[in-house]
Coordinates of C-alpha atoms in Angstrom, one line a residue:
Chain X
M287 CA 133.5 89.4 86.9
K288 CA 130.2 90.9 88.0
D289 CA 127.0 88.8 87.6
T290 CA 124.5 90.9 85.6
V291 CA 120.9 90.4 86.7
I292 CA 119.2 93.0 84.5
E293 CA 120.5 94.2 81.2
I294 CA 118.8 97.1 79.4
K295 CA 120.0 97.6 75.9
N296 CA 119.1 100.5 73.6
L297 CA 115.6 100.6 75.0
S298 CA 113.2 103.2 73.7
K299 CA 109.6 103.8 74.7
S300 CA 107.2 106.5 73.5
F301 CA 103.6 107.4 74.4
G302 CA 102.2 109.1 71.3
D303 CA 104.5 112.0 70.5
M304 CA 106.2 111.8 73.9
H305 CA 109.5 110.0 73.7
V306 CA 110.0 108.9 77.3
L307 CA 113.0 106.6 77.0
K308 CA 115.5 107.0 74.2
N309 CA 118.0 104.2 73.6
V310 CA 118.6 103.6 77.3
N311 CA 121.3 101.3 78.4
L312 CA 121.7 100.0 82.0
D313 CA 123.1 97.0 83.8
L314 CA 122.1 95.8 87.3
Y315 CA 124.6 93.5 89.1
R316 CA 123.7 90.8 91.6
G317 CA 123.5 92.1 95.2
E318 CA 123.6 95.8 94.5
N319 CA 121.0 98.5 95.2
L320 CA 120.7 100.7 92.1
V321 CA 118.9 104.0 92.5
V322 CA 117.3 105.5 89.4
L323 CA 116.7 109.2 89.9
G324 CA 115.0 111.7 87.7
K325 CA 112.2 114.3 87.5
S326 CA 108.6 113.3 87.6
G327 CA 107.6 112.1 84.1
S328 CA 111.1 111.3 83.2
G329 CA 110.3 107.6 82.5
K330 CA 111.7 106.0 85.7
S331 CA 108.5 104.0 86.5
V332 CA 108.1 103.1 82.8
L333 CA 111.5 101.5 82.9
I334 CA 110.8 99.2 85.8
K335 CA 107.3 98.4 84.4
I336 CA 109.0 97.2 81.2
M337 CA 111.2 95.0 83.3
V338 CA 108.2 93.1 84.7
G339 CA 106.3 93.1 81.4
L340 CA 103.6 95.5 82.5
L341 CA 104.6 97.7 79.5
T342 CA 106.3 96.7 76.3
Q343 CA 109.2 98.7 74.8
D344 CA 109.1 100.1 71.3
S345 CA 112.6 99.0 70.5
G346 CA 115.7 97.6 72.3
S347 CA 115.7 94.8 74.9
A348 CA 115.1 94.3 78.6
I349 CA 116.9 91.1 79.7
V350 CA 115.9 90.0 83.3
L351 CA 117.7 87.0 84.8
G352 CA 118.8 86.0 81.3
Q353 CA 115.4 86.3 79.7
E354 CA 114.1 88.9 77.2
V355 CA 110.9 90.0 78.9
S356 CA 109.0 91.1 75.8
Q357 CA 109.6 87.7 74.1
L358 CA 108.2 85.6 77.0
K359 CA 104.9 83.7 76.8
S360 CA 102.4 84.2 79.6
K361 CA 103.5 81.2 81.6
S362 CA 107.2 81.9 81.4
L363 CA 106.5 85.6 82.2
N364 CA 104.6 84.6 85.3
E365 CA 107.5 82.3 86.4
L366 CA 109.9 85.2 86.0
R367 CA 107.5 87.6 87.8
L368 CA 107.6 85.3 90.8
K369 CA 111.3 86.1 91.1
I370 CA 110.7 89.9 91.1
G371 CA 109.1 91.9 93.9
F372 CA 107.4 95.1 92.8
S373 CA 106.6 97.7 95.4
F374 CA 104.2 100.2 93.9
Q375 CA 104.2 104.0 94.5
A376 CA 100.7 104.0 96.1
S377 CA 101.3 100.5 97.7
A378 CA 98.5 99.0 95.6
L379 CA 97.0 97.0 98.5
Y380 CA 93.8 95.3 97.6
D381 CA 91.1 97.5 99.3
S382 CA 88.6 94.7 99.7
M383 CA 90.9 92.4 101.6
T384 CA 92.5 92.5 105.0
V385 CA 96.3 92.7 105.5
R386 CA 96.4 88.9 106.0
E387 CA 94.4 88.3 102.8
N388 CA 96.6 90.7 100.9
L389 CA 99.7 88.7 101.9
E390 CA 98.0 85.4 101.3
F391 CA 96.9 86.4 97.8
P392 CA 100.2 85.8 95.9
L393 CA 101.0 82.8 98.2
V394 CA 97.8 80.7 97.6
R395 CA 98.0 81.2 93.9
N396 CA 101.6 80.5 93.4
V397 CA 102.7 78.0 96.0
K398 CA 101.2 74.5 95.7
N399 CA 100.3 72.2 98.6
L400 CA 100.6 74.8 101.3
S401 CA 98.9 73.9 104.6
K402 CA 97.0 76.6 106.6
G403 CA 99.6 76.4 109.3
D404 CA 102.5 77.0 106.8
K405 CA 100.5 79.9 105.2
D406 CA 99.9 81.6 108.6
K407 CA 103.5 81.1 109.6
L408 CA 104.8 82.7 106.4
V409 CA 102.4 85.6 106.6
E410 CA 103.3 86.2 110.3
E411 CA 107.0 85.9 109.6
V412 CA 107.0 88.5 106.9
L413 CA 104.7 90.9 108.9
E414 CA 107.1 90.6 111.8
G415 CA 109.9 91.4 109.5
V416 CA 108.3 94.7 108.5
G417 CA 107.2 95.4 112.1
L418 CA 103.5 95.3 111.5
I419 CA 102.2 92.0 112.9
Q420 CA 99.6 93.8 114.9
A421 CA 98.0 95.0 111.7
I422 CA 97.3 91.5 110.4
N423 CA 93.5 91.7 110.6
Q424 CA 93.2 95.4 109.6
M425 CA 91.8 96.7 106.3
P426 CA 94.2 98.8 104.2
S427 CA 92.0 101.8 104.7
E428 CA 92.7 101.7 108.4
L429 CA 96.5 102.0 107.9
S430 CA 98.7 105.1 107.6
G431 CA 100.7 105.8 104.4
G432 CA 103.9 104.4 105.9
Q433 CA 102.2 101.3 107.2
R434 CA 100.7 100.7 103.7
K435 CA 104.1 101.0 102.1
R436 CA 105.5 98.4 104.6
I437 CA 102.6 96.0 104.0
G438 CA 103.1 96.5 100.2
I439 CA 106.8 95.5 100.6
A440 CA 105.8 92.6 102.9
R441 CA 103.4 91.3 100.2
T442 CA 106.2 91.2 97.6
L443 CA 108.6 89.6 100.1
I444 CA 106.3 86.6 100.8
L445 CA 107.4 84.9 97.6
K446 CA 111.1 85.5 98.5
P447 CA 112.0 87.4 95.3
A448 CA 115.6 87.7 93.9
I449 CA 115.0 91.2 92.6
M450 CA 113.1 94.0 94.3
L451 CA 111.8 97.0 92.3
Y452 CA 110.7 99.9 94.4
D453 CA 108.7 102.6 92.7
E454 CA 109.0 105.9 94.7
P455 CA 109.1 104.1 98.1
T456 CA 109.2 107.4 100.1
A457 CA 106.8 109.5 98.0
G458 CA 104.2 111.3 100.1
L459 CA 105.7 110.3 103.5
D460 CA 107.0 112.5 106.3
P461 CA 110.8 112.5 106.9
I462 CA 110.8 110.1 109.8
T463 CA 108.6 107.6 108.0
C464 CA 110.9 108.0 105.0
M465 CA 113.8 107.1 107.1
D466 CA 112.0 104.0 108.4
I467 CA 111.3 102.9 104.8
N468 CA 114.9 103.5 103.8
N469 CA 116.1 101.4 106.7
L470 CA 113.5 98.7 105.7
I471 CA 114.9 98.6 102.1
N472 CA 118.4 98.1 103.5
Q473 CA 117.1 95.5 105.9
V474 CA 115.3 93.6 103.1
N475 CA 118.5 93.7 101.0
E476 CA 120.5 92.2 103.8
E477 CA 118.0 89.6 105.0
Y478 CA 116.6 88.4 101.7
K479 CA 119.9 88.9 99.7
T480 CA 117.9 90.8 97.0
T481 CA 119.2 92.9 94.2
S482 CA 117.2 96.1 94.0
I483 CA 116.3 99.0 91.8
I484 CA 114.9 102.0 93.7
I485 CA 113.1 104.6 91.7
T486 CA 113.0 107.9 93.5
H487 CA 113.5 111.6 93.3
D488 CA 114.3 111.8 97.0
L489 CA 118.1 112.2 97.4
T490 CA 118.1 111.2 101.0
C491 CA 116.5 107.9 100.1
A492 CA 119.0 107.6 97.3
K493 CA 122.0 108.3 99.5
V494 CA 120.9 105.9 102.3
T495 CA 119.8 103.0 100.2
G496 CA 121.8 103.1 97.0
D497 CA 125.2 101.6 96.1
R498 CA 125.1 103.2 92.7
M499 CA 123.1 106.0 91.2
A500 CA 121.8 106.5 87.7
V501 CA 120.2 109.8 86.7
L502 CA 117.6 109.8 84.0
L503 CA 117.7 113.0 82.0
D504 CA 115.6 113.7 78.9
G505 CA 115.2 110.0 78.2
H506 CA 118.9 109.1 78.7
F507 CA 121.0 108.0 81.6
G508 CA 123.2 111.0 82.1
N509 CA 125.4 110.1 85.1
T510 CA 125.9 106.8 86.8
G511 CA 128.2 106.0 89.8
K512 CA 128.4 106.4 93.5
F513 CA 126.3 109.2 95.1
E514 CA 129.4 111.4 95.7
E515 CA 130.6 110.9 92.1
V516 CA 127.3 111.8 90.6
F517 CA 126.1 114.7 92.8
E518 CA 128.9 116.2 94.8
H519 CA 131.1 116.8 91.8
A520 CA 128.3 117.2 89.3
V521 CA 129.2 119.2 86.2
D522 CA 125.8 118.9 84.4
G523 CA 123.6 121.8 85.5
R524 CA 120.5 119.7 85.5
V525 CA 122.0 117.2 88.0
K526 CA 123.4 120.0 90.1
S527 CA 120.0 121.7 90.3
F528 CA 118.4 118.4 91.2
Y529 CA 120.9 118.0 94.1
D530 CA 120.6 121.7 95.2
Y531 CA 116.8 121.6 95.1
N532 CA 116.6 118.4 97.2
F533 CA 118.9 119.5 100.0
I534 CA 117.8 123.2 100.1
E535 CA 114.2 122.0 100.3
Q536 CA 115.1 119.9 103.4
Chain Q
M238 CA 93.8 109.9 57.3
A239 CA 92.8 112.3 60.0
E240 CA 96.0 114.3 59.5
N241 CA 95.0 115.5 56.0
L242 CA 91.6 116.8 57.1
K243 CA 90.7 120.2 58.6
G244 CA 88.3 121.6 61.2
N245 CA 85.0 119.8 61.6
E246 CA 86.0 117.0 59.2
K247 CA 89.0 116.2 61.4
V248 CA 86.8 116.2 64.5
F249 CA 84.3 113.9 62.8
S250 CA 87.0 111.6 61.4
T251 CA 88.7 111.4 64.9
R252 CA 85.3 110.5 66.4
I253 CA 84.7 107.7 63.8
D254 CA 88.2 106.4 64.4
K255 CA 87.6 106.4 68.2
F256 CA 84.3 104.7 67.7
F257 CA 85.8 101.8 65.7
V258 CA 88.8 101.6 68.0
G259 CA 86.4 101.3 71.0
L260 CA 84.3 98.7 69.1
E261 CA 87.5 96.6 68.5
R262 CA 88.5 96.9 72.1
A263 CA 85.1 95.9 73.3
F264 CA 85.1 92.9 70.9
N265 CA 88.6 91.8 72.1
F266 CA 87.4 92.1 75.7
L267 CA 84.4 89.9 75.0
K268 CA 86.6 87.4 73.1
K269 CA 89.1 87.3 76.0
F270 CA 86.2 86.5 78.4
F271 CA 85.1 83.5 76.3
V272 CA 88.7 82.3 76.1
E273 CA 89.6 82.8 79.8
V274 CA 86.3 81.3 81.2
W275 CA 87.4 77.8 80.1
V276 CA 91.0 78.0 81.1
P277 CA 92.1 76.8 84.6
P278 CA 92.7 77.7 87.4
Y279 CA 89.0 78.4 88.2
E280 CA 88.3 81.0 90.9
F281 CA 85.3 79.2 92.4
K282 CA 85.7 80.9 95.8
E283 CA 85.6 84.3 94.2
V284 CA 82.6 83.4 92.0
I285 CA 80.7 82.4 95.1
R286 CA 81.8 85.6 96.9
Q287 CA 80.6 87.7 94.0
C288 CA 77.3 85.8 93.8
Y289 CA 76.7 86.6 97.4
R290 CA 77.6 90.3 96.9
I291 CA 75.4 90.6 93.7
G292 CA 72.5 88.5 94.8
Y293 CA 72.2 88.9 98.5
N294 CA 73.1 92.5 98.7
S295 CA 70.5 93.4 96.0
L296 CA 67.7 91.7 97.8
P297 CA 66.3 94.6 99.9
L298 CA 66.1 96.9 96.9
I299 CA 64.7 94.2 94.5
S300 CA 62.1 93.1 97.2
L301 CA 60.8 96.6 97.7
T302 CA 60.7 97.4 94.0
G303 CA 59.1 94.1 92.9
F304 CA 56.4 94.4 95.5
I305 CA 55.6 98.0 94.6
V306 CA 55.6 97.2 90.9
G307 CA 52.9 94.5 91.5
I308 CA 50.7 96.8 93.5
V309 CA 51.0 99.8 91.2
F310 CA 50.6 97.9 88.0
T311 CA 47.4 96.2 89.3
N312 CA 46.0 99.6 90.4
Q313 CA 46.8 101.2 87.0
S314 CA 45.3 98.3 85.0
R315 CA 42.0 98.0 87.0
P316 CA 40.2 101.1 85.5
S317 CA 40.8 100.0 81.9
L318 CA 39.6 96.4 82.6
S319 CA 36.6 97.6 84.7
E320 CA 35.3 99.6 81.7
F321 CA 34.7 96.2 80.0
G322 CA 33.7 94.5 83.2
A323 CA 36.8 92.4 83.0
T324 CA 38.5 92.9 86.4
S325 CA 38.4 89.2 86.8
W326 CA 41.2 89.1 84.2
L327 CA 43.5 91.1 86.4
P328 CA 45.6 88.1 87.7
A329 CA 46.0 86.8 84.1
L330 CA 47.0 90.2 82.8
I331 CA 49.4 90.9 85.6
S332 CA 51.1 87.5 85.4
I333 CA 51.7 87.8 81.7
A334 CA 53.1 91.3 82.1
V335 CA 55.2 90.4 85.1
V336 CA 56.7 87.1 83.8
R337 CA 57.1 88.1 80.2
A338 CA 58.5 91.7 80.5
M339 CA 58.3 93.6 83.8
G340 CA 60.0 91.2 86.1
P341 CA 63.1 90.7 84.0
L342 CA 63.2 94.3 82.9
V343 CA 62.7 95.9 86.3
T344 CA 65.3 93.5 87.9
A345 CA 67.8 94.1 85.1
L346 CA 67.5 97.9 85.3
I347 CA 67.8 97.9 89.0
A348 CA 70.8 95.6 88.9
A349 CA 72.4 97.7 86.1
G350 CA 72.2 100.7 88.5
K351 CA 73.3 98.9 91.6
V352 CA 75.5 96.0 90.5
G353 CA 76.8 97.5 87.2
S354 CA 77.9 100.8 88.8
S355 CA 79.5 99.0 91.7
I356 CA 81.5 96.7 89.4
G357 CA 82.5 99.6 87.2
A358 CA 83.6 101.7 90.2
E359 CA 85.4 98.9 92.0
I360 CA 87.4 97.7 89.0
G361 CA 88.0 101.3 87.9
S362 CA 89.5 102.3 91.2
M363 CA 91.6 99.1 91.2
K364 CA 92.9 100.1 87.8
V365 CA 93.8 103.7 88.7
T366 CA 95.4 102.7 92.1
E367 CA 97.6 100.0 90.3
Q368 CA 95.9 97.1 92.1
I369 CA 95.4 95.4 88.8
D370 CA 99.0 95.8 88.0
A371 CA 99.9 94.4 91.4
M372 CA 97.9 91.3 90.7
E373 CA 99.6 90.9 87.4
V374 CA 103.1 91.2 88.8
S375 CA 102.3 88.6 91.5
A376 CA 101.7 86.2 88.6
T377 CA 97.9 86.2 89.0
N378 CA 95.7 86.7 86.0
P379 CA 93.6 89.8 86.9
F380 CA 91.2 89.3 84.1
K381 CA 90.3 85.9 85.3
F382 CA 90.1 86.9 89.0
L383 CA 88.2 90.2 88.5
V384 CA 86.3 90.0 85.2
V385 CA 85.4 86.3 84.7
T386 CA 84.2 85.9 88.3
R387 CA 82.0 89.0 88.3
V388 CA 80.5 88.3 84.8
L389 CA 79.7 84.7 85.8
A390 CA 78.2 85.8 89.1
S391 CA 76.0 88.4 87.6
T392 CA 74.9 85.9 84.8
F393 CA 73.9 83.3 87.4
M394 CA 72.3 85.7 89.9
I395 CA 70.1 87.9 87.7
P396 CA 67.8 85.0 86.7
I397 CA 67.4 84.0 90.3
L398 CA 66.7 87.7 91.2
V399 CA 64.2 87.8 88.4
L400 CA 62.3 84.8 89.8
Y401 CA 62.3 86.4 93.2
T402 CA 61.0 89.7 91.7
D403 CA 58.3 87.9 89.7
F404 CA 57.1 86.2 92.9
L405 CA 57.1 89.5 94.9
A406 CA 55.4 91.4 92.2
L407 CA 52.7 88.8 92.0
M408 CA 52.3 88.9 95.8
G409 CA 51.9 92.7 95.6
A410 CA 49.3 92.2 92.9
F411 CA 47.5 89.6 94.9
L412 CA 47.4 91.9 97.9
N413 CA 45.8 94.6 95.8
V414 CA 43.3 92.2 94.0
N415 CA 42.5 90.5 97.4
V416 CA 41.6 93.8 99.0
N417 CA 39.6 95.2 96.1
E418 CA 38.1 92.1 94.5
K419 CA 38.1 89.7 97.5
V420 CA 39.9 87.0 95.4
S421 CA 41.5 84.2 97.4
I422 CA 45.2 83.3 97.0
S423 CA 44.4 79.9 95.4
T424 CA 42.0 81.4 92.8
F425 CA 44.6 84.1 92.1
F426 CA 47.5 81.7 91.5
V427 CA 45.3 79.3 89.6
Q428 CA 44.6 82.1 87.1
V429 CA 48.2 83.2 87.2
F430 CA 49.6 79.8 86.2
D431 CA 46.8 79.2 83.7
S432 CA 47.8 82.2 81.7
I433 CA 51.5 81.7 81.5
S434 CA 53.2 79.1 79.4
F435 CA 56.5 77.2 79.5
L436 CA 57.7 79.5 76.7
D437 CA 57.0 82.5 78.8
I438 CA 59.1 81.2 81.7
S439 CA 61.9 79.8 79.6
S440 CA 62.2 82.9 77.4
S441 CA 62.1 85.1 80.6
M442 CA 65.0 83.0 82.1
V443 CA 67.1 83.1 78.9
K444 CA 66.6 86.8 78.6
S445 CA 67.6 87.2 82.3
L446 CA 70.8 85.3 81.7
V447 CA 71.6 87.7 78.8
F448 CA 70.8 90.7 80.9
G449 CA 73.0 89.4 83.7
F450 CA 75.9 88.8 81.3
T451 CA 75.4 92.3 79.9
I452 CA 75.5 94.0 83.3
G453 CA 78.6 92.1 84.3
I454 CA 80.6 92.5 81.1
V455 CA 79.7 96.1 80.6
G456 CA 80.6 97.0 84.2
C457 CA 83.9 95.1 84.0
Y458 CA 84.8 96.6 80.6
K459 CA 84.1 100.1 81.7
G460 CA 86.1 99.7 84.9
Y461 CA 89.0 97.8 83.3
N462 CA 89.4 100.6 80.7
S463 CA 89.0 103.5 83.0
T464 CA 91.7 106.2 83.0
K465 CA 92.3 109.7 84.4
G466 CA 92.3 108.9 88.1
T467 CA 89.3 109.4 90.3
E468 CA 87.4 111.3 87.6
G469 CA 87.8 108.3 85.4
V470 CA 86.4 106.0 88.1
G471 CA 83.2 108.1 88.3
K472 CA 82.9 108.1 84.5
A473 CA 83.4 104.3 84.4
A474 CA 80.6 103.8 87.0
N475 CA 78.3 106.2 85.2
S476 CA 78.9 104.9 81.7
A477 CA 78.6 101.3 82.9
V478 CA 75.0 102.0 84.0
V479 CA 74.0 104.0 80.9
M480 CA 75.5 101.5 78.5
A481 CA 74.1 98.4 80.3
M482 CA 70.6 100.0 80.4
F483 CA 70.8 100.9 76.8
L484 CA 71.8 97.3 75.8
I485 CA 69.1 95.8 78.1
F486 CA 66.4 97.7 76.2
I487 CA 67.9 96.6 72.8
E488 CA 68.0 93.0 74.1
E489 CA 64.5 93.2 75.4
L490 CA 63.3 94.3 71.9
L491 CA 65.2 91.5 70.2
S492 CA 64.0 88.8 72.7
L493 CA 60.4 90.0 72.1
Q494 CA 60.9 89.3 68.3
I495 CA 62.5 85.9 68.9
T496 CA 59.9 84.8 71.4
N497 CA 57.0 85.9 69.1
F498 CA 58.6 83.9 66.4
F499 CA 58.5 80.8 68.6
R500 CA 55.0 81.6 69.7
Q501 CA 53.8 81.5 66.2
L502 CA 55.3 78.1 65.4

């Protein structure tokens, strides 16, 4: 029996007249990497933001680690958030802080009685993991897009989350850096034993990192399954064009 | 309601709706500040950092402006007083004007421009680049870390900057009076302190606290509610300055009425 980590049931979300998610259902099982694909504006990011309580659904439920997110009080929600790592599309590094301070930020606020030595050790360990120990004293503005992504991921890893949510991890990066990030996602999954949702419209990223694909079309999950099942034998014209466009483009 | 109206009526109705929605949002923001300010954990380190940024970084501009205001105001007042042969009243006139109104007002307006816009732009850019969301998902209360600390810092620092501006404006005035009327520094400051009362200083300090709070809360509110990417950041910074200046003048007017009421007691 598979252990369900995230359970989305009949979830709907609208912004004004725009119905982004319509009765969406989705399960995420422990240890898997689920890739959610879809066009820009299809509601992929909205879905994962609901999972961490940054947005609230109009109806339905989002159950994460056995808890309905929208029902949680501030304290319980924060406790749940500590078990989830969220890598933002634009990295969301704090501009006014160095890389070290960025990494220390969640640490000093959430881990009690941590000595300076322990703090430094944890920061250095995570930075070494993403291969950017040399950037420890740099400001985010001095880093490249790929480096910022790595530091963003490192910042989420410092609290050793059980679930990782990646929002467009390869958006705006060159193909080589994209590959590095894809490998990093796999490395994180192996080392930290995380369960992940990867939001993307990059099929190479999906193929390399995902165990299972879910395609979001017009507010519903159209196709779910392994990459080959979803794309290579796609019947739905929208999924087929998505596949063709990605690989013809490359 | 807006759906059943047409043309101009609909536009007008939408604007009224927006105004009240905005008012409610601003009220809730203010309410949230007064709740969060008492709830631990307290971000003392960040408050100190913001005090340094707001206070120390504003010093060069405030120093120059305060000093020039003192010189210019003295120069502009001299002809009127000399018509009555009352140039000896210059120190008294200037001290009353500086302590009661010009010091707090000039400092607050400069801080609204410098500090208010910087808070609005900084928080606005953090909002549009999802840095505020990143704080929230790392189980940190962004309102407490960003808003409460900045509002407290500007509330504490503006009165200190006002005292500093008052001092420099009086020094500028002394320089002018000394050159033209050959008045010594001791005579000048004896006249200055003879003409101002405890009520003048205390009302000036209370007013400065309110100005500081206004600059901080308006800057944070505009930044926190900014939308539409980089364009929104610019708008947030701009409207933070305009709104803070507008409120400062209203508060100045109100404080004048209140102080006059106490003066008559």
